[in-house]
Each structure stands twice: as C-alpha cells, then as structure tokens.
Short mmCIF file of N, CA and C in Angstrom, two decimals:
data_model
loop_
_atom_site.label_atom_id
_atom_site.label_comp_id
_atom_site.label_asym_id
_atom_site.label_seq_id
_atom_site.Cartn_x
_atom_site.Cartn_y
_atom_site.Cartn_z
N GLN G 1 -31.87 -6.78 -40.73
CA GLN G 1 -30.98 -6.77 -39.58
C GLN G 1 -29.92 -5.69 -39.81
N ALA G 2 -29.70 -4.87 -38.82
CA ALA G 2 -28.75 -3.76 -38.93
C ALA G 2 -27.32 -4.28 -38.88
N GLU G 3 -26.47 -3.60 -39.66
CA GLU G 3 -25.05 -3.95 -39.63
C GLU G 3 -24.34 -3.03 -38.65
N PHE G 4 -23.42 -3.62 -37.92
CA PHE G 4 -22.66 -2.85 -36.94
C PHE G 4 -21.20 -2.81 -37.35
N ALA G 5 -20.60 -1.67 -37.20
CA ALA G 5 -19.18 -1.53 -37.51
C ALA G 5 -18.37 -2.16 -36.37
N PRO G 6 -17.22 -2.68 -36.72
CA PRO G 6 -16.36 -3.21 -35.65
C PRO G 6 -16.02 -2.11 -34.64
N LEU G 7 -15.87 -2.50 -33.41
CA LEU G 7 -15.59 -1.55 -32.34
C LEU G 7 -14.34 -0.73 -32.63
N SER G 8 -13.32 -1.35 -33.20
CA SER G 8 -12.08 -0.63 -33.49
C SER G 8 -12.32 0.50 -34.49
N GLU G 9 -13.22 0.28 -35.45
CA GLU G 9 -13.54 1.34 -36.41
C GLU G 9 -14.28 2.48 -35.74
N LEU G 10 -15.24 2.15 -34.89
CA LEU G 10 -15.98 3.19 -34.18
C LEU G 10 -15.04 4.04 -33.34
N ASP G 11 -14.14 3.37 -32.68
CA ASP G 11 -13.21 4.08 -31.82
C ASP G 11 -12.34 5.03 -32.62
N SER G 12 -11.82 4.56 -33.77
CA SER G 12 -10.93 5.41 -34.56
C SER G 12 -11.69 6.57 -35.21
N ARG G 13 -12.98 6.36 -35.54
CA ARG G 13 -13.77 7.43 -36.16
C ARG G 13 -14.02 8.58 -35.19
N HIS G 14 -14.14 8.26 -33.92
CA HIS G 14 -14.48 9.27 -32.93
C HIS G 14 -13.28 9.75 -32.12
N ALA G 15 -12.13 9.15 -32.33
CA ALA G 15 -10.96 9.50 -31.54
C ALA G 15 -10.55 10.94 -31.75
N ASP G 16 -10.54 11.40 -33.00
CA ASP G 16 -10.12 12.77 -33.26
C ASP G 16 -11.03 13.78 -32.57
N ALA G 17 -12.33 13.53 -32.58
CA ALA G 17 -13.27 14.44 -31.94
C ALA G 17 -13.04 14.46 -30.43
N ARG G 18 -12.82 13.28 -29.84
CA ARG G 18 -12.58 13.21 -28.40
C ARG G 18 -11.28 13.92 -28.04
N ASP G 19 -10.23 13.72 -28.85
CA ASP G 19 -8.95 14.37 -28.59
C ASP G 19 -9.09 15.88 -28.65
N ALA G 20 -9.84 16.38 -29.63
CA ALA G 20 -10.03 17.82 -29.76
C ALA G 20 -10.78 18.38 -28.56
N GLU G 21 -11.81 17.67 -28.12
CA GLU G 21 -12.57 18.12 -26.95
C GLU G 21 -11.69 18.15 -25.71
N ALA G 22 -10.89 17.13 -25.54
CA ALA G 22 -10.00 17.08 -24.38
C ALA G 22 -8.98 18.20 -24.45
N TYR G 23 -8.43 18.42 -25.63
CA TYR G 23 -7.43 19.48 -25.80
C TYR G 23 -8.04 20.85 -25.51
N ASP G 24 -9.27 21.07 -25.95
CA ASP G 24 -9.95 22.35 -25.71
C ASP G 24 -10.26 22.56 -24.23
N ALA G 25 -10.39 21.48 -23.48
CA ALA G 25 -10.74 21.59 -22.06
C ALA G 25 -9.53 21.90 -21.17
N VAL G 26 -8.32 21.77 -21.69
CA VAL G 26 -7.12 21.96 -20.88
C VAL G 26 -7.05 23.34 -20.24
N PRO G 27 -7.26 24.45 -20.96
CA PRO G 27 -7.17 25.77 -20.30
C PRO G 27 -8.16 25.92 -19.14
N ALA G 28 -9.37 25.45 -19.33
CA ALA G 28 -10.37 25.55 -18.25
C ALA G 28 -9.94 24.72 -17.05
N PHE G 29 -9.40 23.54 -17.31
CA PHE G 29 -8.93 22.68 -16.23
C PHE G 29 -7.79 23.34 -15.47
N GLU G 30 -6.83 23.92 -16.23
CA GLU G 30 -5.69 24.57 -15.59
C GLU G 30 -6.11 25.79 -14.78
N GLN G 31 -7.17 26.45 -15.20
CA GLN G 31 -7.66 27.59 -14.44
C GLN G 31 -8.27 27.12 -13.12
N LEU G 32 -9.01 26.02 -13.16
CA LEU G 32 -9.61 25.48 -11.94
C LEU G 32 -8.56 24.86 -11.02
N TYR G 33 -7.59 24.17 -11.61
CA TYR G 33 -6.57 23.46 -10.86
C TYR G 33 -5.20 23.92 -11.33
N PRO G 34 -4.69 25.02 -10.75
CA PRO G 34 -3.39 25.52 -11.20
C PRO G 34 -2.30 24.47 -10.98
N ARG G 35 -1.30 24.53 -11.82
CA ARG G 35 -0.22 23.55 -11.73
C ARG G 35 0.59 23.79 -10.47
N HIS G 36 0.90 22.71 -9.82
CA HIS G 36 1.77 22.73 -8.64
C HIS G 36 2.90 21.76 -8.88
N GLU G 37 4.01 22.01 -8.20
CA GLU G 37 5.14 21.10 -8.32
C GLU G 37 4.72 19.75 -7.75
N PRO G 38 5.06 18.67 -8.41
CA PRO G 38 4.68 17.35 -7.89
C PRO G 38 5.21 17.12 -6.48
N ALA G 39 4.42 16.42 -5.70
CA ALA G 39 4.80 16.17 -4.31
C ALA G 39 6.11 15.39 -4.20
N LEU G 40 6.34 14.47 -5.12
CA LEU G 40 7.58 13.69 -5.05
C LEU G 40 8.80 14.57 -5.25
N ALA G 41 8.72 15.52 -6.16
CA ALA G 41 9.86 16.42 -6.38
C ALA G 41 10.08 17.28 -5.15
N ALA G 42 9.00 17.73 -4.53
CA ALA G 42 9.13 18.55 -3.32
C ALA G 42 9.70 17.73 -2.17
N SER G 43 9.28 16.49 -2.06
CA SER G 43 9.78 15.66 -0.96
C SER G 43 11.25 15.31 -1.15
N ALA G 44 11.75 15.35 -2.37
CA ALA G 44 13.16 15.05 -2.61
C ALA G 44 14.05 16.12 -1.99
N ARG G 45 13.52 17.32 -1.79
CA ARG G 45 14.30 18.40 -1.19
C ARG G 45 14.28 18.37 0.33
N LEU G 46 13.43 17.55 0.92
CA LEU G 46 13.37 17.47 2.38
C LEU G 46 14.59 16.74 2.91
N PRO G 47 15.06 17.14 4.09
CA PRO G 47 16.20 16.41 4.66
C PRO G 47 15.78 14.99 5.01
N GLU G 48 16.71 14.08 4.87
CA GLU G 48 16.40 12.69 5.20
C GLU G 48 16.26 12.53 6.70
N ALA G 49 15.23 11.83 7.10
CA ALA G 49 15.03 11.56 8.52
C ALA G 49 16.02 10.47 8.95
N PRO G 50 16.56 10.61 10.14
CA PRO G 50 17.49 9.56 10.59
C PRO G 50 16.75 8.25 10.80
N ILE G 51 17.43 7.18 10.50
CA ILE G 51 16.85 5.85 10.71
C ILE G 51 16.99 5.52 12.18
N PRO G 52 15.89 5.17 12.84
CA PRO G 52 15.99 4.88 14.28
C PRO G 52 16.84 3.65 14.53
N THR G 53 17.57 3.69 15.62
CA THR G 53 18.38 2.53 15.98
C THR G 53 17.55 1.64 16.90
N PHE G 54 17.78 0.37 16.78
CA PHE G 54 17.07 -0.59 17.60
C PHE G 54 18.08 -1.31 18.49
N PRO G 55 17.65 -1.70 19.66
CA PRO G 55 18.59 -2.40 20.54
C PRO G 55 18.99 -3.73 19.93
N ASP G 56 20.19 -4.19 20.31
CA ASP G 56 20.65 -5.49 19.81
C ASP G 56 19.72 -6.61 20.25
N ASP G 57 19.15 -6.45 21.42
CA ASP G 57 18.23 -7.46 21.95
C ASP G 57 16.82 -7.11 21.48
N ALA G 58 16.26 -7.93 20.62
CA ALA G 58 14.92 -7.65 20.09
C ALA G 58 13.83 -7.85 21.13
N GLN G 59 14.15 -8.54 22.21
CA GLN G 59 13.17 -8.79 23.27
C GLN G 59 12.92 -7.49 24.03
N PRO G 60 11.70 -7.02 24.13
CA PRO G 60 11.44 -5.79 24.88
C PRO G 60 11.70 -6.00 26.37
N ASP G 61 11.85 -4.87 27.07
CA ASP G 61 12.02 -4.96 28.52
C ASP G 61 10.81 -5.67 29.10
N GLY G 62 11.05 -6.50 30.07
CA GLY G 62 9.97 -7.25 30.68
C GLY G 62 9.65 -8.49 29.85
N HIS G 63 8.59 -9.13 30.19
CA HIS G 63 8.21 -10.36 29.51
C HIS G 63 6.82 -10.20 28.91
N LEU G 64 6.60 -10.90 27.84
CA LEU G 64 5.26 -10.93 27.28
C LEU G 64 4.41 -11.84 28.15
N ALA G 65 3.26 -11.39 28.51
CA ALA G 65 2.37 -12.17 29.37
C ALA G 65 1.58 -13.15 28.50
N LEU G 66 2.21 -14.27 28.19
CA LEU G 66 1.56 -15.26 27.33
C LEU G 66 0.91 -16.39 28.13
N ALA G 67 1.10 -16.38 29.45
CA ALA G 67 0.56 -17.46 30.27
C ALA G 67 -0.96 -17.54 30.17
N GLU G 68 -1.61 -16.40 29.98
CA GLU G 68 -3.07 -16.39 29.92
C GLU G 68 -3.59 -16.67 28.51
N SER G 69 -2.69 -16.78 27.55
CA SER G 69 -3.10 -16.97 26.16
C SER G 69 -3.42 -18.43 25.89
N ASP G 70 -4.31 -18.64 24.96
CA ASP G 70 -4.69 -19.97 24.51
C ASP G 70 -3.57 -20.52 23.62
N PRO G 71 -2.98 -21.66 23.98
CA PRO G 71 -1.87 -22.20 23.19
C PRO G 71 -2.27 -22.51 21.74
N ASP G 72 -3.51 -22.91 21.52
CA ASP G 72 -3.95 -23.18 20.15
C ASP G 72 -3.99 -21.89 19.32
N LEU G 73 -4.48 -20.82 19.94
CA LEU G 73 -4.51 -19.53 19.24
C LEU G 73 -3.10 -19.03 18.97
N LEU G 74 -2.19 -19.24 19.93
CA LEU G 74 -0.80 -18.84 19.72
C LEU G 74 -0.19 -19.59 18.54
N GLU G 75 -0.47 -20.87 18.45
CA GLU G 75 0.07 -21.68 17.35
C GLU G 75 -0.46 -21.18 16.01
N VAL G 76 -1.75 -20.90 15.95
CA VAL G 76 -2.34 -20.38 14.71
C VAL G 76 -1.74 -19.02 14.37
N PHE G 77 -1.57 -18.17 15.40
CA PHE G 77 -0.99 -16.85 15.17
C PHE G 77 0.43 -16.97 14.60
N VAL G 78 1.23 -17.85 15.16
CA VAL G 78 2.61 -18.01 14.68
C VAL G 78 2.61 -18.50 13.24
N GLN G 79 1.78 -19.49 12.92
CA GLN G 79 1.73 -20.01 11.54
C GLN G 79 1.28 -18.92 10.56
N GLU G 80 0.20 -18.25 10.89
CA GLU G 80 -0.30 -17.20 10.00
C GLU G 80 0.65 -16.01 9.97
N GLY G 81 1.26 -15.71 11.11
CA GLY G 81 2.22 -14.61 11.16
C GLY G 81 3.40 -14.83 10.24
N LEU G 82 3.89 -16.06 10.19
CA LEU G 82 5.01 -16.36 9.29
C LEU G 82 4.60 -16.17 7.83
N GLU G 83 3.39 -16.59 7.50
CA GLU G 83 2.89 -16.40 6.13
C GLU G 83 2.76 -14.90 5.81
N ILE G 84 2.24 -14.15 6.77
CA ILE G 84 2.06 -12.71 6.56
C ILE G 84 3.42 -12.04 6.39
N LEU G 85 4.40 -12.43 7.20
CA LEU G 85 5.74 -11.83 7.09
C LEU G 85 6.38 -12.16 5.74
N ASP G 86 6.20 -13.38 5.26
CA ASP G 86 6.72 -13.73 3.93
C ASP G 86 6.06 -12.88 2.85
N GLN G 87 4.75 -12.73 2.97
CA GLN G 87 4.01 -11.92 2.00
C GLN G 87 4.44 -10.46 2.09
N ALA G 88 4.64 -9.95 3.30
CA ALA G 88 5.08 -8.56 3.48
C ALA G 88 6.47 -8.36 2.89
N ASP G 89 7.33 -9.35 3.02
CA ASP G 89 8.67 -9.27 2.44
C ASP G 89 8.58 -9.14 0.92
N ALA G 90 7.72 -9.93 0.32
CA ALA G 90 7.53 -9.86 -1.14
C ALA G 90 6.96 -8.49 -1.54
N ARG G 91 6.03 -7.97 -0.74
CA ARG G 91 5.45 -6.66 -1.05
C ARG G 91 6.50 -5.55 -0.92
N LEU G 92 7.38 -5.66 0.09
CA LEU G 92 8.44 -4.67 0.24
C LEU G 92 9.38 -4.69 -0.96
N ASN G 93 9.71 -5.88 -1.43
CA ASN G 93 10.56 -5.98 -2.62
C ASN G 93 9.88 -5.37 -3.84
N ALA G 94 8.58 -5.61 -3.97
CA ALA G 94 7.82 -5.03 -5.09
C ALA G 94 7.79 -3.51 -4.98
N TRP G 95 7.64 -3.01 -3.77
CA TRP G 95 7.59 -1.56 -3.56
C TRP G 95 8.94 -0.92 -3.87
N ARG G 96 10.02 -1.59 -3.46
CA ARG G 96 11.36 -1.08 -3.77
C ARG G 96 11.59 -1.04 -5.28
N ALA G 97 11.09 -2.05 -5.97
CA ALA G 97 11.27 -2.13 -7.42
C ALA G 97 10.45 -1.06 -8.14
N GLN G 98 9.26 -0.75 -7.63
CA GLN G 98 8.38 0.24 -8.26
C GLN G 98 7.81 1.16 -7.18
N PRO G 99 8.59 2.14 -6.71
CA PRO G 99 8.12 2.99 -5.61
C PRO G 99 6.90 3.84 -5.93
N ASP G 100 6.62 4.06 -7.21
CA ASP G 100 5.46 4.87 -7.58
C ASP G 100 4.16 4.08 -7.59
N VAL G 101 4.24 2.76 -7.54
CA VAL G 101 3.05 1.91 -7.54
C VAL G 101 2.66 1.65 -6.09
N HIS G 102 1.46 2.06 -5.73
CA HIS G 102 1.05 2.03 -4.33
C HIS G 102 0.32 0.76 -3.91
N ASP G 103 0.16 -0.18 -4.81
CA ASP G 103 -0.53 -1.43 -4.46
C ASP G 103 0.20 -2.16 -3.34
N ALA G 104 1.54 -2.14 -3.39
CA ALA G 104 2.32 -2.84 -2.36
C ALA G 104 2.12 -2.19 -1.00
N VAL G 105 2.04 -0.87 -0.96
CA VAL G 105 1.85 -0.16 0.31
C VAL G 105 0.49 -0.52 0.90
N ILE G 106 -0.52 -0.54 0.06
CA ILE G 106 -1.86 -0.89 0.52
C ILE G 106 -1.86 -2.32 1.05
N GLY G 107 -1.18 -3.22 0.35
CA GLY G 107 -1.07 -4.60 0.82
C GLY G 107 -0.33 -4.70 2.14
N LEU G 108 0.73 -3.90 2.31
CA LEU G 108 1.47 -3.90 3.58
C LEU G 108 0.59 -3.42 4.72
N GLN G 109 -0.21 -2.41 4.46
CA GLN G 109 -1.13 -1.93 5.50
C GLN G 109 -2.13 -3.01 5.87
N ARG G 110 -2.62 -3.71 4.88
CA ARG G 110 -3.57 -4.79 5.13
C ARG G 110 -2.90 -5.92 5.91
N ASP G 111 -1.63 -6.24 5.56
CA ASP G 111 -0.90 -7.29 6.28
C ASP G 111 -0.70 -6.91 7.74
N LEU G 112 -0.32 -5.65 7.99
CA LEU G 112 -0.12 -5.20 9.37
C LEU G 112 -1.43 -5.26 10.15
N HIS G 113 -2.51 -4.85 9.51
CA HIS G 113 -3.83 -4.90 10.16
C HIS G 113 -4.18 -6.35 10.53
N THR G 114 -3.93 -7.28 9.62
CA THR G 114 -4.22 -8.69 9.87
C THR G 114 -3.35 -9.23 11.00
N LEU G 115 -2.07 -8.87 10.97
CA LEU G 115 -1.14 -9.33 12.01
C LEU G 115 -1.56 -8.79 13.38
N LYS G 116 -1.92 -7.52 13.43
CA LYS G 116 -2.35 -6.92 14.69
C LYS G 116 -3.63 -7.58 15.22
N GLY G 117 -4.58 -7.83 14.33
CA GLY G 117 -5.82 -8.47 14.75
C GLY G 117 -5.58 -9.87 15.27
N GLY G 118 -4.72 -10.62 14.59
CA GLY G 118 -4.38 -11.97 15.05
C GLY G 118 -3.68 -11.94 16.40
N ALA G 119 -2.80 -10.97 16.58
CA ALA G 119 -2.09 -10.84 17.86
C ALA G 119 -3.07 -10.55 18.99
N ARG G 120 -4.02 -9.69 18.74
CA ARG G 120 -5.01 -9.38 19.78
C ARG G 120 -5.83 -10.63 20.14
N MET G 121 -6.22 -11.38 19.11
CA MET G 121 -6.99 -12.60 19.37
C MET G 121 -6.17 -13.60 20.17
N ALA G 122 -4.85 -13.65 19.91
CA ALA G 122 -3.98 -14.59 20.61
C ALA G 122 -3.53 -14.05 21.96
N GLY G 123 -3.88 -12.81 22.28
CA GLY G 123 -3.52 -12.24 23.57
C GLY G 123 -2.13 -11.63 23.62
N ILE G 124 -1.56 -11.32 22.46
CA ILE G 124 -0.23 -10.70 22.40
C ILE G 124 -0.44 -9.20 22.22
N VAL G 125 -0.70 -8.54 23.33
CA VAL G 125 -1.10 -7.13 23.33
C VAL G 125 -0.05 -6.21 22.70
N PRO G 126 1.26 -6.36 23.01
CA PRO G 126 2.23 -5.42 22.41
C PRO G 126 2.23 -5.43 20.88
N VAL G 127 2.03 -6.58 20.28
CA VAL G 127 1.98 -6.64 18.81
C VAL G 127 0.64 -6.08 18.33
N GLY G 128 -0.42 -6.38 19.03
CA GLY G 128 -1.73 -5.86 18.67
C GLY G 128 -1.82 -4.35 18.75
N ASP G 129 -0.98 -3.75 19.61
CA ASP G 129 -1.00 -2.29 19.79
C ASP G 129 -0.05 -1.56 18.86
N LEU G 130 0.59 -2.25 17.93
CA LEU G 130 1.52 -1.57 17.01
C LEU G 130 0.81 -0.49 16.24
#
C-alpha cells in the first residue's frame, strides 16, 4: 500500500515553485493588462450628486387603484413586504459597514426584484414599475 504525504506537506513542497511561476508571469500579465487607476479612486474625484428631495407627503398624487386587487394577495404582499424591508435594512447596514463587499448590493437587488414581483401580483402597479 502506497504512503501518502499529508496535504500540508505537499502544499509547502510545491509552494515555492508556484510562487516563482506566478512571479515570472507578472510582466506578461502587465503587458496584456496595463495598470489603470482603480475605479474607486477615480470615482472619489467625481463631484457628489445632489440627494433628491422628496415631498413631505409620501402619498403620490392621485390614488392607488387597489379596488380591483385581491384582498388576500394584498395581505400577503404587505406581510412579505415588511419582511423584505427589514431584510433590506439589514443589508444596507452591512453595505455601509463594508462598502467594498458587494454581497449586500446583490441582495438588495434581489429584494427589490422580489418586492416588485409581489406588487405586480397584488395589483400595485406603481410599486411593480419601480
């Protein structure tokens, strides 16, 4: 029966060779992909966009046409919507804490997609059209 070296030993035996190969590949990589200033540093020089103001009354002009909506679907939408908003709040806090980690942004996009789909099913067109 053959003896096998522990994985940690194999890794350390070949690490120097892998490091040397990677180091030797840097000039070729830089020739193919010249260095550019990181996008975040470039965006820091952009002027800040003004934050849009919202009316004091959150109710849009006119009325939402909910008379044709199924009350059961509306109830489900409200319950799920509250859960989605709580989850989105947590994701926003996570994003503020670690702006370079994009998992929270992807989750927020998924939450908005879910909220919009639920709104369409419940017949709340203005929310579905966000």
